[in-house]
Amino acid sequence: MGAHLRGMPLNGELTGRGGLFVRTTTTAPGYRLYELAGTVPAKPGLVRDDNHDGDGVEVEIWSLSPVQFAGFVASIPQPLGIGRISLADGSEVSGFICEPAGLIGATDITVFGGWRQFRQQAEGTGPS
């Protein structure tokens, strides 16, 4: 969803655990994406907002063995965590979510449709 996407700085935390990329998809409507303040590398936070009826947010689906998934979850720093995320096709997956406290000073970037699109725009490498 963010810094762990293919080609992003933390992707090795998935591939180094034998993670396999499955597909790119979007969340169901009702999620907002934020750029979290003060994170290095820069990280997003996904929050469910039942009052938001915009388009879903782009996410990547990865597969990890149960043992590797447990180790990965144990390494995730606050305010991020793992929770159930509803996808556009009606299914649910385990994925990154953000505690409300993480939104202090954060910027709502939902309009970009995903972290990759936001980073491309911020770096001047994406469509304007």
PDB file of C-alpha atoms in Angstrom:
ATOM      1  CA  MET A   1       0.000   0.000   0.000  1.00  0.00           C
ATOM      2  CA  GLY A   2       2.884   2.360   0.604  1.00  0.00           C
ATOM      3  CA  ALA A   3       6.573   2.122   1.338  1.00  0.00           C
ATOM      4  CA  HIS A   4       6.314  -1.688   0.898  1.00  0.00           C
ATOM      5  CA  LEU A   5       4.992  -1.509  -2.683  1.00  0.00           C
ATOM      6  CA  ARG A   6       7.099  -2.956  -5.488  1.00  0.00           C
ATOM      7  CA  GLY A   7       9.945  -0.537  -6.224  1.00  0.00           C
ATOM      8  CA  MET A   8       9.505   1.354  -2.944  1.00  0.00           C
ATOM      9  CA  PRO A   9      12.116   1.597  -0.153  1.00  0.00           C
ATOM     10  CA  LEU A  10      10.671  -1.059   2.198  1.00  0.00           C
ATOM     11  CA  ASN A  11       9.675  -3.660  -0.405  1.00  0.00           C
ATOM     12  CA  GLY A  12      12.668  -5.768   0.641  1.00  0.00           C
ATOM     13  CA  GLU A  13      10.934  -6.400   3.970  1.00  0.00           C
ATOM     14  CA  LEU A  14       8.428  -8.478   1.993  1.00  0.00           C
ATOM     15  CA  THR A  15      10.679 -10.033  -0.641  1.00  0.00           C
ATOM     16  CA  GLY A  16      13.336 -10.842   1.972  1.00  0.00           C
ATOM     17  CA  ARG A  17      10.731 -12.935   3.799  1.00  0.00           C
ATOM     18  CA  GLY A  18       9.851 -14.838   0.637  1.00  0.00           C
ATOM     19  CA  GLY A  19       6.828 -12.640  -0.082  1.00  0.00           C
ATOM     20  CA  LEU A  20       5.198 -13.165  -3.453  1.00  0.00           C
ATOM     21  CA  PHE A  21       3.387 -10.390  -5.294  1.00  0.00           C
ATOM     22  CA  VAL A  22      -0.169 -11.502  -6.127  1.00  0.00           C
ATOM     23  CA  ARG A  23      -1.887  -8.520  -7.748  1.00  0.00           C
ATOM     24  CA  THR A  24      -2.724  -4.843  -7.672  1.00  0.00           C
ATOM     25  CA  THR A  25      -6.294  -3.877  -6.800  1.00  0.00           C
ATOM     26  CA  THR A  26      -8.199  -1.211  -4.873  1.00  0.00           C
ATOM     27  CA  THR A  27      -9.918  -1.000  -1.542  1.00  0.00           C
ATOM     28  CA  ALA A  28     -13.663  -0.691  -1.372  1.00  0.00           C
ATOM     29  CA  PRO A  29     -14.917   2.904  -1.143  1.00  0.00           C
ATOM     30  CA  GLY A  30     -14.814   4.256   2.378  1.00  0.00           C
ATOM     31  CA  TYR A  31     -11.064   4.527   2.938  1.00  0.00           C
ATOM     32  CA  ARG A  32      -8.845   7.590   3.172  1.00  0.00           C
ATOM     33  CA  LEU A  33      -5.097   7.670   2.592  1.00  0.00           C
ATOM     34  CA  TYR A  34      -2.786  10.032   4.469  1.00  0.00           C
ATOM     35  CA  GLU A  35       0.878  10.960   4.185  1.00  0.00           C
ATOM     36  CA  LEU A  36       2.090  10.498   7.749  1.00  0.00           C
ATOM     37  CA  ALA A  37       4.150  13.304   9.259  1.00  0.00           C
ATOM     38  CA  GLY A  38       7.796  12.749  10.108  1.00  0.00           C
ATOM     39  CA  THR A  39       8.243   9.174   8.871  1.00  0.00           C
ATOM     40  CA  VAL A  40      11.493   8.056   7.252  1.00  0.00           C
ATOM     41  CA  PRO A  41      11.165   6.736   4.700  1.00  0.00           C
ATOM     42  CA  ALA A  42       7.894   8.502   3.966  1.00  0.00           C
ATOM     43  CA  LYS A  43       4.895   6.298   4.760  1.00  0.00           C
ATOM     44  CA  PRO A  44       1.159   6.431   4.204  1.00  0.00           C
ATOM     45  CA  GLY A  45      -1.629   5.598   6.618  1.00  0.00           C
ATOM     46  CA  LEU A  46      -4.890   3.990   5.513  1.00  0.00           C
ATOM     47  CA  VAL A  47      -7.968   4.725   7.591  1.00  0.00           C
ATOM     48  CA  ARG A  48     -11.521   3.507   7.146  1.00  0.00           C
ATOM     49  CA  ASP A  49     -13.992   6.392   6.955  1.00  0.00           C
ATOM     50  CA  ASP A  50     -17.596   5.282   6.498  1.00  0.00           C
ATOM     51  CA  ASN A  51     -18.544   8.885   5.660  1.00  0.00           C
ATOM     52  CA  HIS A  52     -16.197   8.903   2.630  1.00  0.00           C
ATOM     53  CA  ASP A  53     -17.844   7.591  -0.519  1.00  0.00           C
ATOM     54  CA  GLY A  54     -15.012   8.284  -2.966  1.00  0.00           C
ATOM     55  CA  ASP A  55     -13.158   5.755  -5.057  1.00  0.00           C
ATOM     56  CA  GLY A  56     -11.061   3.050  -3.460  1.00  0.00           C
ATOM     57  CA  VAL A  57      -7.339   3.346  -2.802  1.00  0.00           C
ATOM     58  CA  GLU A  58      -4.844   1.315  -4.847  1.00  0.00           C
ATOM     59  CA  VAL A  59      -3.165  -1.496  -2.895  1.00  0.00           C
ATOM     60  CA  GLU A  60      -0.913  -4.447  -3.647  1.00  0.00           C
ATOM     61  CA  ILE A  61      -1.734  -7.941  -2.443  1.00  0.00           C
ATOM     62  CA  TRP A  62       1.229 -10.020  -1.264  1.00  0.00           C
ATOM     63  CA  SER A  63       1.438 -13.598   0.008  1.00  0.00           C
ATOM     64  CA  LEU A  64       3.646 -14.599   2.949  1.00  0.00           C
ATOM     65  CA  SER A  65       3.864 -17.882   4.819  1.00  0.00           C
ATOM     66  CA  PRO A  66       2.199 -17.768   8.262  1.00  0.00           C
ATOM     67  CA  VAL A  67       5.578 -17.784  10.041  1.00  0.00           C
ATOM     68  CA  GLN A  68       6.974 -14.992   7.875  1.00  0.00           C
ATOM     69  CA  PHE A  69       3.751 -12.998   8.219  1.00  0.00           C
ATOM     70  CA  ALA A  70       3.961 -13.213  12.019  1.00  0.00           C
ATOM     71  CA  GLY A  71       7.543 -11.926  11.984  1.00  0.00           C
ATOM     72  CA  PHE A  72       6.614  -9.154   9.592  1.00  0.00           C
ATOM     73  CA  VAL A  73       3.672  -8.025  11.752  1.00  0.00           C
ATOM     74  CA  ALA A  74       5.911  -7.975  14.836  1.00  0.00           C
ATOM     75  CA  SER A  75       8.261  -5.542  13.067  1.00  0.00           C
ATOM     76  CA  ILE A  76       5.638  -2.911  12.168  1.00  0.00           C
ATOM     77  CA  PRO A  77       6.110   0.353  14.097  1.00  0.00           C
ATOM     78  CA  GLN A  78       3.280   2.431  15.544  1.00  0.00           C
ATOM     79  CA  PRO A  79       1.085   4.089  14.414  1.00  0.00           C
ATOM     80  CA  LEU A  80       0.766   1.409  11.736  1.00  0.00           C
ATOM     81  CA  GLY A  81      -0.657  -2.030  12.272  1.00  0.00           C
ATOM     82  CA  ILE A  82      -2.370  -4.865  10.435  1.00  0.00           C
ATOM     83  CA  GLY A  83      -6.138  -5.093  10.190  1.00  0.00           C
ATOM     84  CA  ARG A  84      -8.849  -6.318   7.829  1.00  0.00           C
ATOM     85  CA  ILE A  85      -9.290  -4.244   4.685  1.00  0.00           C
ATOM     86  CA  SER A  86     -12.306  -4.544   2.384  1.00  0.00           C
ATOM     87  CA  LEU A  87     -11.476  -4.686  -1.318  1.00  0.00           C
ATOM     88  CA  ALA A  88     -13.467  -3.423  -4.282  1.00  0.00           C
ATOM     89  CA  ASP A  89     -14.381  -7.005  -5.270  1.00  0.00           C
ATOM     90  CA  GLY A  90     -16.033  -7.594  -1.867  1.00  0.00           C
ATOM     91  CA  SER A  91     -13.248  -9.743  -0.430  1.00  0.00           C
ATOM     92  CA  GLU A  92     -11.178  -8.890   2.642  1.00  0.00           C
ATOM     93  CA  VAL A  93      -7.435  -9.129   3.221  1.00  0.00           C
ATOM     94  CA  SER A  94      -5.037  -8.398   6.047  1.00  0.00           C
ATOM     95  CA  GLY A  95      -3.264  -5.132   5.368  1.00  0.00           C
ATOM     96  CA  PHE A  96      -1.777  -1.976   6.785  1.00  0.00           C
ATOM     97  CA  ILE A  97      -4.047   0.301   8.783  1.00  0.00           C
ATOM     98  CA  CYS A  98      -3.224   3.403  10.796  1.00  0.00           C
ATOM     99  CA  GLU A  99      -4.123   4.314  14.374  1.00  0.00           C
ATOM    100  CA  PRO A 100      -6.011   7.628  14.697  1.00  0.00           C
ATOM    101  CA  ALA A 101      -3.069   9.114  16.656  1.00  0.00           C
ATOM    102  CA  GLY A 102      -0.952   8.731  13.516  1.00  0.00           C
ATOM    103  CA  LEU A 103      -3.101  11.272  11.715  1.00  0.00           C
ATOM    104  CA  ILE A 104      -1.859  14.173  13.834  1.00  0.00           C
ATOM    105  CA  GLY A 105      -0.060  16.407  11.354  1.00  0.00           C
ATOM    106  CA  ALA A 106      -0.817  14.015   8.463  1.00  0.00           C
ATOM    107  CA  THR A 107      -1.954  15.182   5.026  1.00  0.00           C
ATOM    108  CA  ASP A 108      -5.011  13.657   3.343  1.00  0.00           C
ATOM    109  CA  ILE A 109      -3.814  12.384  -0.045  1.00  0.00           C
ATOM    110  CA  THR A 110      -6.839  10.242  -0.913  1.00  0.00           C
ATOM    111  CA  VAL A 111      -7.462  12.295  -4.066  1.00  0.00           C
ATOM    112  CA  PHE A 112      -4.325  10.763  -5.647  1.00  0.00           C
ATOM    113  CA  GLY A 113      -5.850   7.265  -5.543  1.00  0.00           C
ATOM    114  CA  GLY A 114      -2.809   5.587  -4.017  1.00  0.00           C
ATOM    115  CA  TRP A 115       0.654   5.997  -2.565  1.00  0.00           C
ATOM    116  CA  ARG A 116       2.519   5.366  -5.829  1.00  0.00           C
ATOM    117  CA  GLN A 117       0.511   8.042  -7.635  1.00  0.00           C
ATOM    118  CA  PHE A 118       1.068  10.494  -4.781  1.00  0.00           C
ATOM    119  CA  ARG A 119       4.838   9.850  -4.701  1.00  0.00           C
ATOM    120  CA  GLN A 120       5.124  10.247  -8.480  1.00  0.00           C
ATOM    121  CA  GLN A 121       3.340  13.584  -8.287  1.00  0.00           C
ATOM    122  CA  ALA A 122       5.433  14.717  -5.289  1.00  0.00           C
ATOM    123  CA  GLU A 123       8.659  13.767  -7.104  1.00  0.00           C
ATOM    124  CA  GLY A 124       7.505  15.306 -10.382  1.00  0.00           C
ATOM    125  CA  THR A 125       7.680  11.975 -12.221  1.00  0.00           C
ATOM    126  CA  GLY A 126       3.966  11.355 -12.691  1.00  0.00           C
ATOM    127  CA  PRO A 127       1.203  12.905 -14.747  1.00  0.00           C
ATOM    128  CA  SER A 128       0.116  16.373 -13.641  1.00  0.00           C
TER     129      SER A 128
END
